[in-house]
Structures are given as structure tokens and as C-alpha cells.
PDB file of N, CA, C and O in Angstrom:
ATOM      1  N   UNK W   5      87.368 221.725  85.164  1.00  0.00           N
ATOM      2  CA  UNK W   5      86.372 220.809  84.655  1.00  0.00           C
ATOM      3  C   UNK W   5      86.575 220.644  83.149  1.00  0.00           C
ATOM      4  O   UNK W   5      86.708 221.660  82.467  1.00  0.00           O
ATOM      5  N   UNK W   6      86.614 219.227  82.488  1.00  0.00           N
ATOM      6  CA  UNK W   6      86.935 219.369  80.982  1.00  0.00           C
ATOM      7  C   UNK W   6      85.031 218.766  80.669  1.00  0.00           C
ATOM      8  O   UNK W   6      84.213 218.101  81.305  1.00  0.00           O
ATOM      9  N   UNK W   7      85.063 219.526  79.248  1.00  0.00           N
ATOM     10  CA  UNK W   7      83.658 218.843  78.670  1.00  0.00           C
ATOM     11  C   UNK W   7      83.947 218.099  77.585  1.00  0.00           C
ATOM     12  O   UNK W   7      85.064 218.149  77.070  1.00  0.00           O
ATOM     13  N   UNK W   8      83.225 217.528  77.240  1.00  0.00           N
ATOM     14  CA  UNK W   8      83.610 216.687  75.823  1.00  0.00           C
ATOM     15  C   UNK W   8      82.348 217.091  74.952  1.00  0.00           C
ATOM     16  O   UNK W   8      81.164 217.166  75.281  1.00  0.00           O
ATOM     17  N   UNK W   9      83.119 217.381  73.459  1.00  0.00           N
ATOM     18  CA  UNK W   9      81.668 217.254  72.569  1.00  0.00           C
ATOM     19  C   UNK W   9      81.935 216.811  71.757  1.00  0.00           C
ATOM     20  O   UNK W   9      83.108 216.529  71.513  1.00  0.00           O
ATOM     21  N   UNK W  10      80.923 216.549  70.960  1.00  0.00           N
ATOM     22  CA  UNK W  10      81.127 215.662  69.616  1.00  0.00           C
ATOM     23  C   UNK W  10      81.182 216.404  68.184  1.00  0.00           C
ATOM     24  O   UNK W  10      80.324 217.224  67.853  1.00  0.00           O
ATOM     25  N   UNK W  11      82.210 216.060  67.411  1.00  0.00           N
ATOM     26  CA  UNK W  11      82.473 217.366  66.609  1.00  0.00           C
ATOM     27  C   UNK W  11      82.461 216.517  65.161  1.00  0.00           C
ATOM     28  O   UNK W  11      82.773 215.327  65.111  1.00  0.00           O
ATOM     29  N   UNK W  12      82.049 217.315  63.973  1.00  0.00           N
ATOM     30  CA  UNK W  12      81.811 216.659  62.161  1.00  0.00           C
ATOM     31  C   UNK W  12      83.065 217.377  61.940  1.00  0.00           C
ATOM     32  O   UNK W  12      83.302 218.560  62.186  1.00  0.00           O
ATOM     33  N   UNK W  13      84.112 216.165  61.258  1.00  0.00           N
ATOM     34  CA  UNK W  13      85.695 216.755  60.579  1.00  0.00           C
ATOM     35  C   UNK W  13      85.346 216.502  59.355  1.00  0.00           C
ATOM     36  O   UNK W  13      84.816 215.403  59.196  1.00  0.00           O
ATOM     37  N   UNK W  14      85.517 217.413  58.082  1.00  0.00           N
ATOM     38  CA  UNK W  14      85.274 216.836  57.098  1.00  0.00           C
ATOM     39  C   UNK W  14      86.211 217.401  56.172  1.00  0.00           C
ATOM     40  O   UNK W  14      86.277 218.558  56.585  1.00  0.00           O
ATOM     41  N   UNK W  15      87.103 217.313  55.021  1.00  0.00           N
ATOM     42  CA  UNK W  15      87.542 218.294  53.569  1.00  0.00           C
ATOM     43  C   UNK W  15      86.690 218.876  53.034  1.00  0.00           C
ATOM     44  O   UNK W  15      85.575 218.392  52.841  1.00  0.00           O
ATOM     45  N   UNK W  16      87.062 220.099  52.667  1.00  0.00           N
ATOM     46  CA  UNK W  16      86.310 220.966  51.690  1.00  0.00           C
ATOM     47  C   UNK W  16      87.148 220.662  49.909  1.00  0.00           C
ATOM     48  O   UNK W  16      88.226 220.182  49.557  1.00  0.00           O
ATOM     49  N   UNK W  17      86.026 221.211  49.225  1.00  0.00           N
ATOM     50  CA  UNK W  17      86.631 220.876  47.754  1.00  0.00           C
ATOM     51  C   UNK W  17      88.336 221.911  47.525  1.00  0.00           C
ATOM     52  O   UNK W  17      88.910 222.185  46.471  1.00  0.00           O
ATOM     53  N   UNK W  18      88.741 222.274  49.017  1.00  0.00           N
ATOM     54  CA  UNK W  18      89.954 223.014  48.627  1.00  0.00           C
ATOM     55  C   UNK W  18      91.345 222.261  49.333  1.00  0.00           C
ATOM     56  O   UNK W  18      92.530 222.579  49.433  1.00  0.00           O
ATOM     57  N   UNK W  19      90.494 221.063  49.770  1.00  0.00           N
ATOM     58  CA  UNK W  19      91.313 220.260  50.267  1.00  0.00           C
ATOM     59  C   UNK W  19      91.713 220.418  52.373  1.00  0.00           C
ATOM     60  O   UNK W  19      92.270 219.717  53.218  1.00  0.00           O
ATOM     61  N   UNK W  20      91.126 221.531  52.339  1.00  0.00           N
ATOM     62  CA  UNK W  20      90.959 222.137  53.903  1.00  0.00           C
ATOM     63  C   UNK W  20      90.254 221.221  54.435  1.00  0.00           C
ATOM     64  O   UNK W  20      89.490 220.540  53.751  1.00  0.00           O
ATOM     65  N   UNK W  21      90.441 221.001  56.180  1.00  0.00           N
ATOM     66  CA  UNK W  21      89.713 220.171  57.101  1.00  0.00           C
ATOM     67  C   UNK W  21      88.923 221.283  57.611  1.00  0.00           C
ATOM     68  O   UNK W  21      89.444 222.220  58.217  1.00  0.00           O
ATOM     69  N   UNK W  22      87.496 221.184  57.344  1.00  0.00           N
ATOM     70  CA  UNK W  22      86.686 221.788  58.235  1.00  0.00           C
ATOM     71  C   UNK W  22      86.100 220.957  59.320  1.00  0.00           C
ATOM     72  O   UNK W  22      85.895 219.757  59.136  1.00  0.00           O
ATOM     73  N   UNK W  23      85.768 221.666  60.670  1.00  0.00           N
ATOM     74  CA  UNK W  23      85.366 221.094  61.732  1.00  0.00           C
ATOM     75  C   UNK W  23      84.170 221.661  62.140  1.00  0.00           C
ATOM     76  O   UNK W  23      84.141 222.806  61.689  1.00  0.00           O
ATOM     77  N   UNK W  24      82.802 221.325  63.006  1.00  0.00           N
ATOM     78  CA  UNK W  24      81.875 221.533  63.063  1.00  0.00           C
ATOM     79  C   UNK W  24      81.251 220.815  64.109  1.00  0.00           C
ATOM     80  O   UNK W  24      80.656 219.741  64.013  1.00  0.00           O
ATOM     81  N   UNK W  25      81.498 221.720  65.427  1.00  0.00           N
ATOM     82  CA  UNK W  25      80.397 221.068  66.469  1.00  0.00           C
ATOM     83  C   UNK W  25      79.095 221.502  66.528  1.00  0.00           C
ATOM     84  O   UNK W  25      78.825 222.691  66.695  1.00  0.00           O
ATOM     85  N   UNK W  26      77.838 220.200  66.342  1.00  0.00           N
ATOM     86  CA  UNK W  26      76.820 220.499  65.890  1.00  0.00           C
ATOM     87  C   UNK W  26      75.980 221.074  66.930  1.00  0.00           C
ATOM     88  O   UNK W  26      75.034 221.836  66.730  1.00  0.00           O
ATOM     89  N   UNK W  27      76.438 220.611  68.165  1.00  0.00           N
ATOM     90  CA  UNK W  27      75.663 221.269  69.605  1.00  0.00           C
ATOM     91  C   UNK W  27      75.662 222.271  70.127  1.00  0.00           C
ATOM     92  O   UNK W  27      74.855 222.539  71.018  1.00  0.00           O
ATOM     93  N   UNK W  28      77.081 223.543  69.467  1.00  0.00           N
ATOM     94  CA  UNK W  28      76.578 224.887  69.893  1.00  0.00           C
ATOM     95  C   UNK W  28      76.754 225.595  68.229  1.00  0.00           C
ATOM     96  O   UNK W  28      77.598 225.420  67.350  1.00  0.00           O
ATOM     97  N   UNK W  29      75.705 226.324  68.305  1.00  0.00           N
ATOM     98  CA  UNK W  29      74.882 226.185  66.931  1.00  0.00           C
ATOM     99  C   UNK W  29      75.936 227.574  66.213  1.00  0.00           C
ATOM    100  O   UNK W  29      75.985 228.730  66.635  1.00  0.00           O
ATOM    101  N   UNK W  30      76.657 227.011  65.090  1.00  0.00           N
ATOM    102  CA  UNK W  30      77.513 228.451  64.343  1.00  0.00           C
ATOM    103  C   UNK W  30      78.597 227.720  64.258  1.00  0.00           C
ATOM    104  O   UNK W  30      79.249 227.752  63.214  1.00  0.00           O
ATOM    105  N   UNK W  31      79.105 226.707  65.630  1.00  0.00           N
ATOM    106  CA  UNK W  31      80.446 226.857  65.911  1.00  0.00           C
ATOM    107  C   UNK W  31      81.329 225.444  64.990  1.00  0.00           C
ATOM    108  O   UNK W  31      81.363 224.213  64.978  1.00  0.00           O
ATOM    109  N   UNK W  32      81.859 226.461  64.402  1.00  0.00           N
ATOM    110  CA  UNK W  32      83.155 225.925  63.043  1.00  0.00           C
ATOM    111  C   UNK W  32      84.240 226.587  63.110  1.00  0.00           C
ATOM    112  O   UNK W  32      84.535 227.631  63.692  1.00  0.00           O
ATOM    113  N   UNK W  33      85.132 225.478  62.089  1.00  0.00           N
ATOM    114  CA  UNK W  33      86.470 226.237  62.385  1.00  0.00           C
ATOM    115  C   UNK W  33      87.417 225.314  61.310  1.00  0.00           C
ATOM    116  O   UNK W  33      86.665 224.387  61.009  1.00  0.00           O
ATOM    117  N   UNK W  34      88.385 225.167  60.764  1.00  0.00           N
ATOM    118  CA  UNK W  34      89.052 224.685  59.959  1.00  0.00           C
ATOM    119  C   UNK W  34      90.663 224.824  59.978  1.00  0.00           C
ATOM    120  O   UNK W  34      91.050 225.897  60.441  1.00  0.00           O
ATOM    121  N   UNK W  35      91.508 224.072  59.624  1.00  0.00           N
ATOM    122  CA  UNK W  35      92.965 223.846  59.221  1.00  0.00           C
ATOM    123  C   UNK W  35      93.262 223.287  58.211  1.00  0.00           C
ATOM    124  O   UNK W  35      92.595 222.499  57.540  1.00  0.00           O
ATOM    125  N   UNK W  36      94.417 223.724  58.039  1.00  0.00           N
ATOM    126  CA  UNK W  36      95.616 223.252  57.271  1.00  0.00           C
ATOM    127  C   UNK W  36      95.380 221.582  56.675  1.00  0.00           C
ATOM    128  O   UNK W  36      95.126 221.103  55.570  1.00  0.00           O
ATOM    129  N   UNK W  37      95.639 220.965  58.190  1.00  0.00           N
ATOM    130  CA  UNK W  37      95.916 219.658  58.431  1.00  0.00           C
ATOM    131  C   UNK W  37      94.242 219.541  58.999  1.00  0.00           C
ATOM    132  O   UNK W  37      93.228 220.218  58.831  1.00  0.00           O
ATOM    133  N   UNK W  38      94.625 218.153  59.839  1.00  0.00           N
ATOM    134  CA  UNK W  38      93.999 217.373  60.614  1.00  0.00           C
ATOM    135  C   UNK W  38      93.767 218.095  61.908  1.00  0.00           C
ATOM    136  O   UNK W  38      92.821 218.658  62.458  1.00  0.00           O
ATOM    137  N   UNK W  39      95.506 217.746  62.259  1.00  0.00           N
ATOM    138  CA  UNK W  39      95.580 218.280  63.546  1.00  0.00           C
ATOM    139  C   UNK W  39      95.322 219.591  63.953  1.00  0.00           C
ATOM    140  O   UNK W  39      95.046 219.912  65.110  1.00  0.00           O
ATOM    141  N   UNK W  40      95.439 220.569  62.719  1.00  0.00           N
ATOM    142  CA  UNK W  40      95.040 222.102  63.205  1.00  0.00           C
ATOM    143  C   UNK W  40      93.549 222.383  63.415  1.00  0.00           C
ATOM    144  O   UNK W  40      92.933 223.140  64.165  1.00  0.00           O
ATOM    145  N   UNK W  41      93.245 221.622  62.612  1.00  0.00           N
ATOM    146  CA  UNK W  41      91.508 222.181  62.595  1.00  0.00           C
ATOM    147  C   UNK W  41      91.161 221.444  64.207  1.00  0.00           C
ATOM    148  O   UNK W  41      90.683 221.958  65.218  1.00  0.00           O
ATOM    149  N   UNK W  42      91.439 220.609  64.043  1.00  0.00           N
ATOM    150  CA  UNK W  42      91.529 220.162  65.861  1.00  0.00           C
ATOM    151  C   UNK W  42      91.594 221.111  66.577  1.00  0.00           C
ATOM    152  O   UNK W  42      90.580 221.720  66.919  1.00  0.00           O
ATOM    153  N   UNK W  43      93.050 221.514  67.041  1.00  0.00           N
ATOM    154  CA  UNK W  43      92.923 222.640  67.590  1.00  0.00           C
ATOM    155  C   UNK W  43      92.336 223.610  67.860  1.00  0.00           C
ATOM    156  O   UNK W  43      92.130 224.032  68.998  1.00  0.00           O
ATOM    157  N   UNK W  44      91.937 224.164  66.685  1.00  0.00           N
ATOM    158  CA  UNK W  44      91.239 225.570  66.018  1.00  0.00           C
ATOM    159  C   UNK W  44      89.865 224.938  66.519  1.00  0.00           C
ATOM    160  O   UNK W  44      89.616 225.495  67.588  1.00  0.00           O
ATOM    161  N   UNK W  45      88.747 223.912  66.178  1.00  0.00           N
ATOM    162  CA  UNK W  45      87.951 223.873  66.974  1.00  0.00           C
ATOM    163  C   UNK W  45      87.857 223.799  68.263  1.00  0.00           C
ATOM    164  O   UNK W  45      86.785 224.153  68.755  1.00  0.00           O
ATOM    165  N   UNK W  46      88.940 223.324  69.159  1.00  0.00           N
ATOM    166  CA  UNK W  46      88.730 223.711  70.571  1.00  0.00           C
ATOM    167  C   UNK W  46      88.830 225.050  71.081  1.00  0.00           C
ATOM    168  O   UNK W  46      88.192 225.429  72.063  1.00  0.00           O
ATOM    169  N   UNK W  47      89.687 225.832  70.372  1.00  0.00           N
ATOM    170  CA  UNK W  47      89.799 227.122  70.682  1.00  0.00           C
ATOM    171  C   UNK W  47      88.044 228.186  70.681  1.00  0.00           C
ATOM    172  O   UNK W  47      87.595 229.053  71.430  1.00  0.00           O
ATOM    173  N   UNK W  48      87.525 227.496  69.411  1.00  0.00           N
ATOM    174  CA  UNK W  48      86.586 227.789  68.607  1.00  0.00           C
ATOM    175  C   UNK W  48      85.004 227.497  69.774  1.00  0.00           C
ATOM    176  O   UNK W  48      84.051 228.273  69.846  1.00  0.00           O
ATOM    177  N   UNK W  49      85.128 226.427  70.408  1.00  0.00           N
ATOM    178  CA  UNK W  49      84.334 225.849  71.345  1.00  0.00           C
ATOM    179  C   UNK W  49      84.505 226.869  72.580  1.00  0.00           C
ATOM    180  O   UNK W  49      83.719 227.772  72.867  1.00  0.00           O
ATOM    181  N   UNK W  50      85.669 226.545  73.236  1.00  0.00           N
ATOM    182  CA  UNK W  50      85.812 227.816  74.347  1.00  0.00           C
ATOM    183  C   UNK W  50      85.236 229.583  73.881  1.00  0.00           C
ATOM    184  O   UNK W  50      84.696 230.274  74.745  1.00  0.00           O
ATOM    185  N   UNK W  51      85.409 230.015  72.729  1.00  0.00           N
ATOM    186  CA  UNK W  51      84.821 231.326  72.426  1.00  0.00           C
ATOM    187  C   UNK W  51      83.471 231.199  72.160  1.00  0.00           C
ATOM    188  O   UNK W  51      82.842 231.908  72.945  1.00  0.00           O
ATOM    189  N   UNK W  52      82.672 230.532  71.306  1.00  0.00           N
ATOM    190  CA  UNK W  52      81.520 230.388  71.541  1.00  0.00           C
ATOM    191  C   UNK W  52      80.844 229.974  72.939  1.00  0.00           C
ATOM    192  O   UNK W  52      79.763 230.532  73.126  1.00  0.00           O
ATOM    193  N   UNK W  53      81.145 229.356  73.662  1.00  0.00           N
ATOM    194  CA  UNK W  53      80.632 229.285  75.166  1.00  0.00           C
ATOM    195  C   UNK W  53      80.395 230.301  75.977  1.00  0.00           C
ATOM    196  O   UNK W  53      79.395 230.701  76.573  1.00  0.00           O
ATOM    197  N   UNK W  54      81.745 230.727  75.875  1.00  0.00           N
ATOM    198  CA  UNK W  54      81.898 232.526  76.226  1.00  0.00           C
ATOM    199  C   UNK W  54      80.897 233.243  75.685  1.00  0.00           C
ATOM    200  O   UNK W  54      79.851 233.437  76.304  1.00  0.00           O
ATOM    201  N   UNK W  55      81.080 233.631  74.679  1.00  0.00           N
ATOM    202  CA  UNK W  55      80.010 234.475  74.093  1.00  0.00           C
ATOM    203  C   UNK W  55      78.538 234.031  74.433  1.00  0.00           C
ATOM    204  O   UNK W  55      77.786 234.924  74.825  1.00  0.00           O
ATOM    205  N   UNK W  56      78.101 232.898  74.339  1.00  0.00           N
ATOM    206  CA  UNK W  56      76.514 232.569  74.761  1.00  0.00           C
ATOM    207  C   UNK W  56      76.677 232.738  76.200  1.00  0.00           C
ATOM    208  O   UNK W  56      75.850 233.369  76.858  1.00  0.00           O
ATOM    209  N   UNK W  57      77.886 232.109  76.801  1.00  0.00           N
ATOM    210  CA  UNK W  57      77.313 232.937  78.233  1.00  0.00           C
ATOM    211  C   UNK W  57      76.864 234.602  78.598  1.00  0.00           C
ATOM    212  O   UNK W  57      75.925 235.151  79.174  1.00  0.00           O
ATOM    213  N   UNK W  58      77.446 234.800  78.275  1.00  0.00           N
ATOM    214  CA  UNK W  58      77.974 236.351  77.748  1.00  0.00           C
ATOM    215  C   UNK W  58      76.382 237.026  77.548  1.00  0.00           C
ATOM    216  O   UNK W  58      75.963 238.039  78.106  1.00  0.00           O
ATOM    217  N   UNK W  59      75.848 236.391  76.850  1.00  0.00           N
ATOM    218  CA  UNK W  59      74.346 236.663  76.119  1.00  0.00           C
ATOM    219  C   UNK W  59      73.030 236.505  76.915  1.00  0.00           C
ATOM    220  O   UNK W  59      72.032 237.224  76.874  1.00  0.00           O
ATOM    221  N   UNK W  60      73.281 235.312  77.704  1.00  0.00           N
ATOM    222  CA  UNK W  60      72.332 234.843  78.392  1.00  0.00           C
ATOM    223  C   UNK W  60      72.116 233.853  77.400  1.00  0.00           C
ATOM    224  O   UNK W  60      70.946 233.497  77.540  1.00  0.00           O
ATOM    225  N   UNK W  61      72.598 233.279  76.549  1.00  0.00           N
ATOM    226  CA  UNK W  61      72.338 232.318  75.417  1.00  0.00           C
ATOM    227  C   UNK W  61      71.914 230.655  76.116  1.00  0.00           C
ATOM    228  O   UNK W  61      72.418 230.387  77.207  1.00  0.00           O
ATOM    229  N   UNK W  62      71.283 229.934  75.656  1.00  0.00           N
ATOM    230  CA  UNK W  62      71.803 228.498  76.436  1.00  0.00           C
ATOM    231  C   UNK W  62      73.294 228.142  75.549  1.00  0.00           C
ATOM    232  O   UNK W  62      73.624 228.428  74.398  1.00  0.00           O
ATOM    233  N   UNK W  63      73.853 227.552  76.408  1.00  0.00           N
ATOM    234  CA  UNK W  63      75.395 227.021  76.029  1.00  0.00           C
ATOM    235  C   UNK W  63      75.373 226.065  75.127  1.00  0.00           C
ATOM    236  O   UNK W  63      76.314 226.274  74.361  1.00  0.00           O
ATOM    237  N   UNK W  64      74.611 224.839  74.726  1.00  0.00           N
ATOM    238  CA  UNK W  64      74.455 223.909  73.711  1.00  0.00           C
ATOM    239  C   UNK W  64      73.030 223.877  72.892  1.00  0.00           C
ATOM    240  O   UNK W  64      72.357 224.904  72.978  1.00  0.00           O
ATOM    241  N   UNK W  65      72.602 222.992  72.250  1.00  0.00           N
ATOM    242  CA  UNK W  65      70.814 222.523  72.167  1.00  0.00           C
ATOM    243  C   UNK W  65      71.483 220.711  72.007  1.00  0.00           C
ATOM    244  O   UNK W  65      72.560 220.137  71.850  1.00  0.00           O
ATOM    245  N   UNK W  66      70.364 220.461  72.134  1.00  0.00           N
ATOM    246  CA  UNK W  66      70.592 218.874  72.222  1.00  0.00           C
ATOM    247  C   UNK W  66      70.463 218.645  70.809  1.00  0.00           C
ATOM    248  O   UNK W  66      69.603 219.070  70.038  1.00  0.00           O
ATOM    249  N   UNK W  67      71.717 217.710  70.535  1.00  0.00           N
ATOM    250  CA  UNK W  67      71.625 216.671  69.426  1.00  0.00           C
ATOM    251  C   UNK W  67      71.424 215.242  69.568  1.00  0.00           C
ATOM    252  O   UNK W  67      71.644 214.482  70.512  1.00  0.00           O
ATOM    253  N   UNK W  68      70.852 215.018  68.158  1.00  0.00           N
ATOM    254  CA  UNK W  68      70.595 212.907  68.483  1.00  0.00           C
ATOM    255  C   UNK W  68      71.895 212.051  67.119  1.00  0.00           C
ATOM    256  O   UNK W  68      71.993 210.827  67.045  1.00  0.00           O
TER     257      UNK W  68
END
């Protein structure tokens, strides 16, 4: 099963891509490039899921 979420890419003042899905609450992650922080947030998404399952956590909260 694939999920889709909606994720904030932005530069930091060090020139780094930080990434930031706002629907499971913590979960960030950053690269090099473009394409890494990409990555690195999907990786980043699958471990946080885990872990709130893990918890009994709910898995997202709703965003608008």
C-alpha cells in the first residue's frame, strides 16, 4: 500500500534543504540537495509511523 503526504521543502540560512511533513507532528529531515532531503524525508516518514505505531500514538493529526 503506498500513502501520500504532503511535505514543506524549504533552505535554511546554510543553504541546506530542509523538509517537513506537517501531519505527523516532529517529522523533519534535510539534504545536501533537493533530491536528498527527498529521500531522507521518506525514510524519515516510514520511522516516525513506526514509532507512533509502536506507542499507541495516532499516526497523523489532520492538517488544512
Amino acid at each position: 500500500m503506498s500513502m501520500k503526504f504532503v511535505t514543506t521543502i524549504d533552505r535554511d540560512e546554510n543553504g541546506a534543504w530542509v523538509v517537513e511533513c506537517p501531519s505527523i507532528p516532529g517529522c523533519i529531515s534535510q539534504g545536501t540537495t533537493r533530491e536528498e532531503a527527498v529521500v531522507n524525508i521518506r525514510e524519515a516518514i516510514v520511522a516516525c509511523l513506526e514509532v507512533r505505531a509502536e506507542r499507541g500514538m495516532p499516526l497523523t493529526v489532520e492538517t488544512q
